[in-house]
Amino acid sequence: MNGLFHFFLSYAIIQLSWGYAREFIVLIFIASVIIDIDHIPYILKTKKKLMSEGFGEESRSFMHELPGVLIVTVLCLGLFLVYGVDVARVAAISSLLHYAADFAVGRTRPFWPFSDKVLVSPLGITDKKKRIFLEVTSTIIGGVVFWLLLG
Ligand SMILES: [Zn+2]
């Protein structure tokens, strides 16, 4: 899923669960989007072929797979020890929702770099046009929910 969708999803879940998303909006944005920074080398490598090849499992580093979940969990423990439970909760929920959304609709190598085995979610959409439709509609719906929750 795209960065905007990840941000909207995290904001909505935190706002509906604890009611203080607006207070942590920058942290929510950073924690929900920063995981996708590992796509940059793939984008630079594929360049013009990016639109035809998309973001498959090859576009992810180990930080986008289960080893990354472990590292992010340890980082959130550090945030808890330094800044307290609310900051740690917001960072953990935002980043873990990112992993959950990506695992739910995409192709993944969960044990990379220890295994090359690719898993495809039963919810994963491989047809390009359907995938773009899912990304666009879910992001628009997420944006509307975000806008309503800001009010
Ligand atoms: Zn991602």
mmCIF file with all atom_site columns, C-alpha atoms and ligand atoms in Angstrom:
data_model
loop_
_atom_site.group_PDB
_atom_site.id
_atom_site.type_symbol
_atom_site.label_atom_id
_atom_site.label_alt_id
_atom_site.label_comp_id
_atom_site.label_asym_id
_atom_site.label_entity_id
_atom_site.label_seq_id
_atom_site.pdbx_PDB_ins_code
_atom_site.Cartn_x
_atom_site.Cartn_y
_atom_site.Cartn_z
_atom_site.occupancy
_atom_site.B_iso_or_equiv
_atom_site.pdbx_formal_charge
_atom_site.auth_seq_id
_atom_site.auth_comp_id
_atom_site.auth_asym_id
_atom_site.auth_atom_id
_atom_site.pdbx_PDB_model_num
ATOM   1   C  CA . MET A 1 1   ? 0.000   0.000   0.000   1.00 0.00 ? 1   MET A CA 1
ATOM   2   C  CA . ASN A 1 2   ? 1.087   3.587   -0.459  1.00 0.00 ? 2   ASN A CA 1
ATOM   3   C  CA . GLY A 1 3   ? 2.383   5.971   2.201   1.00 0.00 ? 3   GLY A CA 1
ATOM   4   C  CA . LEU A 1 4   ? -0.740  8.102   2.376   1.00 0.00 ? 4   LEU A CA 1
ATOM   5   C  CA . PHE A 1 5   ? -2.909  5.058   3.011   1.00 0.00 ? 5   PHE A CA 1
ATOM   6   C  CA . HIS A 1 6   ? -0.579  3.893   5.793   1.00 0.00 ? 6   HIS A CA 1
ATOM   7   C  CA . PHE A 1 7   ? -0.748  7.325   7.437   1.00 0.00 ? 7   PHE A CA 1
ATOM   8   C  CA . PHE A 1 8   ? -4.549  7.593   7.158   1.00 0.00 ? 8   PHE A CA 1
ATOM   9   C  CA . LEU A 1 9   ? -5.039  4.070   8.547   1.00 0.00 ? 9   LEU A CA 1
ATOM   10  C  CA . SER A 1 10  ? -2.736  4.671   11.529  1.00 0.00 ? 10  SER A CA 1
ATOM   11  C  CA . TYR A 1 11  ? -4.268  8.058   12.286  1.00 0.00 ? 11  TYR A CA 1
ATOM   12  C  CA . ALA A 1 12  ? -7.804  6.643   12.209  1.00 0.00 ? 12  ALA A CA 1
ATOM   13  C  CA . ILE A 1 13  ? -7.019  3.633   14.419  1.00 0.00 ? 13  ILE A CA 1
ATOM   14  C  CA . ILE A 1 14  ? -5.175  5.747   17.012  1.00 0.00 ? 14  ILE A CA 1
ATOM   15  C  CA . GLN A 1 15  ? -7.841  8.454   17.014  1.00 0.00 ? 15  GLN A CA 1
ATOM   16  C  CA . LEU A 1 16  ? -10.708 5.979   17.335  1.00 0.00 ? 16  LEU A CA 1
ATOM   17  C  CA . SER A 1 17  ? -8.907  3.939   20.005  1.00 0.00 ? 17  SER A CA 1
ATOM   18  C  CA . TRP A 1 18  ? -7.284  6.583   22.216  1.00 0.00 ? 18  TRP A CA 1
ATOM   19  C  CA . GLY A 1 19  ? -8.528  9.939   20.922  1.00 0.00 ? 19  GLY A CA 1
ATOM   20  C  CA . TYR A 1 20  ? -5.147  11.675  20.838  1.00 0.00 ? 20  TYR A CA 1
ATOM   21  C  CA . ALA A 1 21  ? -3.962  11.174  17.249  1.00 0.00 ? 21  ALA A CA 1
ATOM   22  C  CA . ARG A 1 22  ? -3.847  14.904  16.518  1.00 0.00 ? 22  ARG A CA 1
ATOM   23  C  CA . GLU A 1 23  ? -1.342  15.389  19.352  1.00 0.00 ? 23  GLU A CA 1
ATOM   24  C  CA . PHE A 1 24  ? 0.980   12.825  17.732  1.00 0.00 ? 24  PHE A CA 1
ATOM   25  C  CA . ILE A 1 25  ? 0.301   13.527  14.044  1.00 0.00 ? 25  ILE A CA 1
ATOM   26  C  CA . VAL A 1 26  ? 3.977   13.993  13.120  1.00 0.00 ? 26  VAL A CA 1
ATOM   27  C  CA . LEU A 1 27  ? 5.019   10.818  14.942  1.00 0.00 ? 27  LEU A CA 1
ATOM   28  C  CA . ILE A 1 28  ? 2.172   8.905   13.278  1.00 0.00 ? 28  ILE A CA 1
ATOM   29  C  CA . PHE A 1 29  ? 3.298   10.140  9.853   1.00 0.00 ? 29  PHE A CA 1
ATOM   30  C  CA . ILE A 1 30  ? 6.955   9.257   10.440  1.00 0.00 ? 30  ILE A CA 1
ATOM   31  C  CA . ALA A 1 31  ? 6.305   5.839   12.025  1.00 0.00 ? 31  ALA A CA 1
ATOM   32  C  CA . SER A 1 32  ? 3.729   4.813   9.427   1.00 0.00 ? 32  SER A CA 1
ATOM   33  C  CA . VAL A 1 33  ? 5.732   5.882   6.363   1.00 0.00 ? 33  VAL A CA 1
ATOM   34  C  CA . ILE A 1 34  ? 9.432   5.480   7.222   1.00 0.00 ? 34  ILE A CA 1
ATOM   35  C  CA . ILE A 1 35  ? 9.354   1.727   6.623   1.00 0.00 ? 35  ILE A CA 1
ATOM   36  C  CA . ASP A 1 36  ? 8.869   2.416   2.895   1.00 0.00 ? 36  ASP A CA 1
ATOM   37  C  CA . ILE A 1 37  ? 12.199  4.257   2.734   1.00 0.00 ? 37  ILE A CA 1
ATOM   38  C  CA . ASP A 1 38  ? 13.758  0.932   1.753   1.00 0.00 ? 38  ASP A CA 1
ATOM   39  C  CA . HIS A 1 39  ? 11.991  1.209   -1.630  1.00 0.00 ? 39  HIS A CA 1
ATOM   40  C  CA . ILE A 1 40  ? 14.357  4.012   -2.687  1.00 0.00 ? 40  ILE A CA 1
ATOM   41  C  CA . PRO A 1 41  ? 17.209  1.765   -3.945  1.00 0.00 ? 41  PRO A CA 1
ATOM   42  C  CA . TYR A 1 42  ? 14.627  -0.298  -5.896  1.00 0.00 ? 42  TYR A CA 1
ATOM   43  C  CA . ILE A 1 43  ? 13.106  2.857   -7.409  1.00 0.00 ? 43  ILE A CA 1
ATOM   44  C  CA . LEU A 1 44  ? 16.549  4.097   -8.482  1.00 0.00 ? 44  LEU A CA 1
ATOM   45  C  CA . LYS A 1 45  ? 17.396  0.688   -9.948  1.00 0.00 ? 45  LYS A CA 1
ATOM   46  C  CA . THR A 1 46  ? 14.165  0.113   -11.909 1.00 0.00 ? 46  THR A CA 1
ATOM   47  C  CA . LYS A 1 47  ? 13.531  3.750   -12.950 1.00 0.00 ? 47  LYS A CA 1
ATOM   48  C  CA . LYS A 1 48  ? 11.176  3.738   -15.956 1.00 0.00 ? 48  LYS A CA 1
ATOM   49  C  CA . LYS A 1 49  ? 10.253  0.074   -15.500 1.00 0.00 ? 49  LYS A CA 1
ATOM   50  C  CA . LEU A 1 50  ? 8.777   0.867   -12.077 1.00 0.00 ? 50  LEU A CA 1
ATOM   51  C  CA . MET A 1 51  ? 5.237   1.394   -13.423 1.00 0.00 ? 51  MET A CA 1
ATOM   52  C  CA . SER A 1 52  ? 5.238   -1.968  -15.176 1.00 0.00 ? 52  SER A CA 1
ATOM   53  C  CA . GLU A 1 53  ? 6.977   -3.929  -12.425 1.00 0.00 ? 53  GLU A CA 1
ATOM   54  C  CA . GLY A 1 54  ? 5.413   -2.281  -9.360  1.00 0.00 ? 54  GLY A CA 1
ATOM   55  C  CA . PHE A 1 55  ? 6.501   -2.862  -5.773  1.00 0.00 ? 55  PHE A CA 1
ATOM   56  C  CA . GLY A 1 56  ? 6.837   -6.595  -5.279  1.00 0.00 ? 56  GLY A CA 1
ATOM   57  C  CA . GLU A 1 57  ? 8.823   -8.503  -2.728  1.00 0.00 ? 57  GLU A CA 1
ATOM   58  C  CA . GLU A 1 58  ? 12.061  -7.509  -4.516  1.00 0.00 ? 58  GLU A CA 1
ATOM   59  C  CA . SER A 1 59  ? 11.472  -3.885  -3.597  1.00 0.00 ? 59  SER A CA 1
ATOM   60  C  CA . ARG A 1 60  ? 11.738  -4.599  0.131   1.00 0.00 ? 60  ARG A CA 1
ATOM   61  C  CA . SER A 1 61  ? 14.715  -4.921  2.421   1.00 0.00 ? 61  SER A CA 1
ATOM   62  C  CA . PHE A 1 62  ? 14.760  -7.061  5.559   1.00 0.00 ? 62  PHE A CA 1
ATOM   63  C  CA . MET A 1 63  ? 13.364  -4.013  7.409   1.00 0.00 ? 63  MET A CA 1
ATOM   64  C  CA . HIS A 1 64  ? 10.080  -4.566  5.545   1.00 0.00 ? 64  HIS A CA 1
ATOM   65  C  CA . GLU A 1 65  ? 9.814   -8.189  6.683   1.00 0.00 ? 65  GLU A CA 1
ATOM   66  C  CA . LEU A 1 66  ? 9.632   -10.047 10.019  1.00 0.00 ? 66  LEU A CA 1
ATOM   67  C  CA . PRO A 1 67  ? 13.232  -9.157  11.066  1.00 0.00 ? 67  PRO A CA 1
ATOM   68  C  CA . GLY A 1 68  ? 12.153  -5.514  10.671  1.00 0.00 ? 68  GLY A CA 1
ATOM   69  C  CA . VAL A 1 69  ? 9.131   -6.120  12.908  1.00 0.00 ? 69  VAL A CA 1
ATOM   70  C  CA . LEU A 1 70  ? 11.499  -7.402  15.598  1.00 0.00 ? 70  LEU A CA 1
ATOM   71  C  CA . ILE A 1 71  ? 13.811  -4.383  15.231  1.00 0.00 ? 71  ILE A CA 1
ATOM   72  C  CA . VAL A 1 72  ? 10.892  -1.911  15.297  1.00 0.00 ? 72  VAL A CA 1
ATOM   73  C  CA . THR A 1 73  ? 9.516   -3.628  18.412  1.00 0.00 ? 73  THR A CA 1
ATOM   74  C  CA . VAL A 1 74  ? 12.858  -3.186  20.188  1.00 0.00 ? 74  VAL A CA 1
ATOM   75  C  CA . LEU A 1 75  ? 12.995  0.476   19.071  1.00 0.00 ? 75  LEU A CA 1
ATOM   76  C  CA . CYS A 1 76  ? 9.486   1.008   20.475  1.00 0.00 ? 76  CYS A CA 1
ATOM   77  C  CA . LEU A 1 77  ? 10.620  -0.505  23.764  1.00 0.00 ? 77  LEU A CA 1
ATOM   78  C  CA . GLY A 1 78  ? 13.373  2.126   23.785  1.00 0.00 ? 78  GLY A CA 1
ATOM   79  C  CA . LEU A 1 79  ? 10.777  4.851   23.104  1.00 0.00 ? 79  LEU A CA 1
ATOM   80  C  CA . PHE A 1 80  ? 8.740   3.519   26.024  1.00 0.00 ? 80  PHE A CA 1
ATOM   81  C  CA . LEU A 1 81  ? 11.724  3.685   28.375  1.00 0.00 ? 81  LEU A CA 1
ATOM   82  C  CA . VAL A 1 82  ? 12.650  7.239   27.297  1.00 0.00 ? 82  VAL A CA 1
ATOM   83  C  CA . TYR A 1 83  ? 9.331   8.939   26.408  1.00 0.00 ? 83  TYR A CA 1
ATOM   84  C  CA . GLY A 1 84  ? 6.649   6.823   28.039  1.00 0.00 ? 84  GLY A CA 1
ATOM   85  C  CA . VAL A 1 85  ? 3.772   4.638   27.006  1.00 0.00 ? 85  VAL A CA 1
ATOM   86  C  CA . ASP A 1 86  ? 1.830   7.024   24.744  1.00 0.00 ? 86  ASP A CA 1
ATOM   87  C  CA . VAL A 1 87  ? 4.769   7.745   22.404  1.00 0.00 ? 87  VAL A CA 1
ATOM   88  C  CA . ALA A 1 88  ? 5.727   4.066   22.320  1.00 0.00 ? 88  ALA A CA 1
ATOM   89  C  CA . ARG A 1 89  ? 2.122   3.030   21.657  1.00 0.00 ? 89  ARG A CA 1
ATOM   90  C  CA . VAL A 1 90  ? 1.677   5.511   18.801  1.00 0.00 ? 90  VAL A CA 1
ATOM   91  C  CA . ALA A 1 91  ? 4.979   4.497   17.155  1.00 0.00 ? 91  ALA A CA 1
ATOM   92  C  CA . ALA A 1 92  ? 4.291   0.775   17.605  1.00 0.00 ? 92  ALA A CA 1
ATOM   93  C  CA . ILE A 1 93  ? 0.705   0.896   16.326  1.00 0.00 ? 93  ILE A CA 1
ATOM   94  C  CA . SER A 1 94  ? 1.659   3.080   13.338  1.00 0.00 ? 94  SER A CA 1
ATOM   95  C  CA . SER A 1 95  ? 4.553   0.900   12.233  1.00 0.00 ? 95  SER A CA 1
ATOM   96  C  CA . LEU A 1 96  ? 2.863   -2.440  12.935  1.00 0.00 ? 96  LEU A CA 1
ATOM   97  C  CA . LEU A 1 97  ? -0.240  -1.389  10.975  1.00 0.00 ? 97  LEU A CA 1
ATOM   98  C  CA . HIS A 1 98  ? 2.099   -0.680  8.060   1.00 0.00 ? 98  HIS A CA 1
ATOM   99  C  CA . TYR A 1 99  ? 3.476   -4.222  8.212   1.00 0.00 ? 99  TYR A CA 1
ATOM   100 C  CA . ALA A 1 100 ? -0.023  -5.692  8.614   1.00 0.00 ? 100 ALA A CA 1
ATOM   101 C  CA . ALA A 1 101 ? -1.431  -3.803  5.612   1.00 0.00 ? 101 ALA A CA 1
ATOM   102 C  CA . ASP A 1 102 ? 1.525   -4.726  3.408   1.00 0.00 ? 102 ASP A CA 1
ATOM   103 C  CA . PHE A 1 103 ? 1.394   -8.391  4.460   1.00 0.00 ? 103 PHE A CA 1
ATOM   104 C  CA . ALA A 1 104 ? -2.386  -8.506  3.976   1.00 0.00 ? 104 ALA A CA 1
ATOM   105 C  CA . VAL A 1 105 ? -2.484  -7.355  0.360   1.00 0.00 ? 105 VAL A CA 1
ATOM   106 C  CA . GLY A 1 106 ? 0.944   -8.037  -1.081  1.00 0.00 ? 106 GLY A CA 1
ATOM   107 C  CA . ARG A 1 107 ? 3.733   -10.424 -1.833  1.00 0.00 ? 107 ARG A CA 1
ATOM   108 C  CA . THR A 1 108 ? 6.306   -10.851 0.903   1.00 0.00 ? 108 THR A CA 1
ATOM   109 C  CA . ARG A 1 109 ? 9.430   -12.753 1.865   1.00 0.00 ? 109 ARG A CA 1
ATOM   110 C  CA . PRO A 1 110 ? 8.752   -12.861 5.614   1.00 0.00 ? 110 PRO A CA 1
ATOM   111 C  CA . PHE A 1 111 ? 12.024  -14.501 6.627   1.00 0.00 ? 111 PHE A CA 1
ATOM   112 C  CA . TRP A 1 112 ? 14.266  -12.538 4.250   1.00 0.00 ? 112 TRP A CA 1
ATOM   113 C  CA . PRO A 1 113 ? 17.332  -12.539 4.327   1.00 0.00 ? 113 PRO A CA 1
ATOM   114 C  CA . PHE A 1 114 ? 17.262  -16.026 5.905   1.00 0.00 ? 114 PHE A CA 1
ATOM   115 C  CA . SER A 1 115 ? 14.877  -17.464 3.293   1.00 0.00 ? 115 SER A CA 1
ATOM   116 C  CA . ASP A 1 116 ? 13.859  -16.505 -0.270  1.00 0.00 ? 116 ASP A CA 1
ATOM   117 C  CA . LYS A 1 117 ? 10.404  -18.107 0.097   1.00 0.00 ? 117 LYS A CA 1
ATOM   118 C  CA . VAL A 1 118 ? 7.739   -15.748 -1.250  1.00 0.00 ? 118 VAL A CA 1
ATOM   119 C  CA . LEU A 1 119 ? 4.281   -15.748 0.310   1.00 0.00 ? 119 LEU A CA 1
ATOM   120 C  CA . VAL A 1 120 ? 1.304   -14.241 -1.460  1.00 0.00 ? 120 VAL A CA 1
ATOM   121 C  CA . SER A 1 121 ? -1.583  -13.112 0.690   1.00 0.00 ? 121 SER A CA 1
ATOM   122 C  CA . PRO A 1 122 ? -4.961  -14.648 -0.193  1.00 0.00 ? 122 PRO A CA 1
ATOM   123 C  CA . LEU A 1 123 ? -6.171  -11.042 -0.168  1.00 0.00 ? 123 LEU A CA 1
ATOM   124 C  CA . GLY A 1 124 ? -3.378  -10.032 -2.545  1.00 0.00 ? 124 GLY A CA 1
ATOM   125 C  CA . ILE A 1 125 ? -4.422  -8.637  -5.892  1.00 0.00 ? 125 ILE A CA 1
ATOM   126 C  CA . THR A 1 126 ? -2.001  -9.396  -8.692  1.00 0.00 ? 126 THR A CA 1
ATOM   127 C  CA . ASP A 1 127 ? -3.985  -7.861  -11.551 1.00 0.00 ? 127 ASP A CA 1
ATOM   128 C  CA . LYS A 1 128 ? -2.424  -4.441  -12.135 1.00 0.00 ? 128 LYS A CA 1
ATOM   129 C  CA . LYS A 1 129 ? -5.623  -2.506  -12.875 1.00 0.00 ? 129 LYS A CA 1
ATOM   130 C  CA . LYS A 1 130 ? -7.436  -4.013  -9.884  1.00 0.00 ? 130 LYS A CA 1
ATOM   131 C  CA . ARG A 1 131 ? -4.423  -3.265  -7.684  1.00 0.00 ? 131 ARG A CA 1
ATOM   132 C  CA . ILE A 1 132 ? -4.386  0.403   -8.770  1.00 0.00 ? 132 ILE A CA 1
ATOM   133 C  CA . PHE A 1 133 ? -8.148  0.594   -8.166  1.00 0.00 ? 133 PHE A CA 1
ATOM   134 C  CA . LEU A 1 134 ? -7.679  -0.836  -4.649  1.00 0.00 ? 134 LEU A CA 1
ATOM   135 C  CA . GLU A 1 135 ? -4.834  1.600   -3.877  1.00 0.00 ? 135 GLU A CA 1
ATOM   136 C  CA . VAL A 1 136 ? -6.729  4.648   -5.148  1.00 0.00 ? 136 VAL A CA 1
ATOM   137 C  CA . THR A 1 137 ? -10.099 3.834   -3.565  1.00 0.00 ? 137 THR A CA 1
ATOM   138 C  CA . SER A 1 138 ? -8.656  2.793   -0.201  1.00 0.00 ? 138 SER A CA 1
ATOM   139 C  CA . THR A 1 139 ? -6.524  5.948   -0.082  1.00 0.00 ? 139 THR A CA 1
ATOM   140 C  CA . ILE A 1 140 ? -9.497  8.178   -0.949  1.00 0.00 ? 140 ILE A CA 1
ATOM   141 C  CA . ILE A 1 141 ? -11.669 6.473   1.695   1.00 0.00 ? 141 ILE A CA 1
ATOM   142 C  CA . GLY A 1 142 ? -8.805  6.766   4.195   1.00 0.00 ? 142 GLY A CA 1
ATOM   143 C  CA . GLY A 1 143 ? -8.442  10.456  3.338   1.00 0.00 ? 143 GLY A CA 1
ATOM   144 C  CA . VAL A 1 144 ? -12.156 11.095  3.891   1.00 0.00 ? 144 VAL A CA 1
ATOM   145 C  CA . VAL A 1 145 ? -12.053 9.287   7.255   1.00 0.00 ? 145 VAL A CA 1
ATOM   146 C  CA . PHE A 1 146 ? -8.919  11.265  8.202   1.00 0.00 ? 146 PHE A CA 1
ATOM   147 C  CA . TRP A 1 147 ? -10.612 14.541  7.261   1.00 0.00 ? 147 TRP A CA 1
ATOM   148 C  CA . LEU A 1 148 ? -13.730 13.636  9.261   1.00 0.00 ? 148 LEU A CA 1
ATOM   149 C  CA . LEU A 1 149 ? -11.653 12.699  12.307  1.00 0.00 ? 149 LEU A CA 1
ATOM   150 C  CA . LEU A 1 150 ? -9.687  15.972  12.126  1.00 0.00 ? 150 LEU A CA 1
ATOM   151 C  CA . GLY A 1 151 ? -12.918 17.963  12.475  1.00 0.00 ? 151 GLY A CA 1
HETATM 152 ZN ZN . ZN  B 2 .   ? 5.387   -0.831  2.956   1.00 0.00 ? 1   ZN  B ZN 1
#
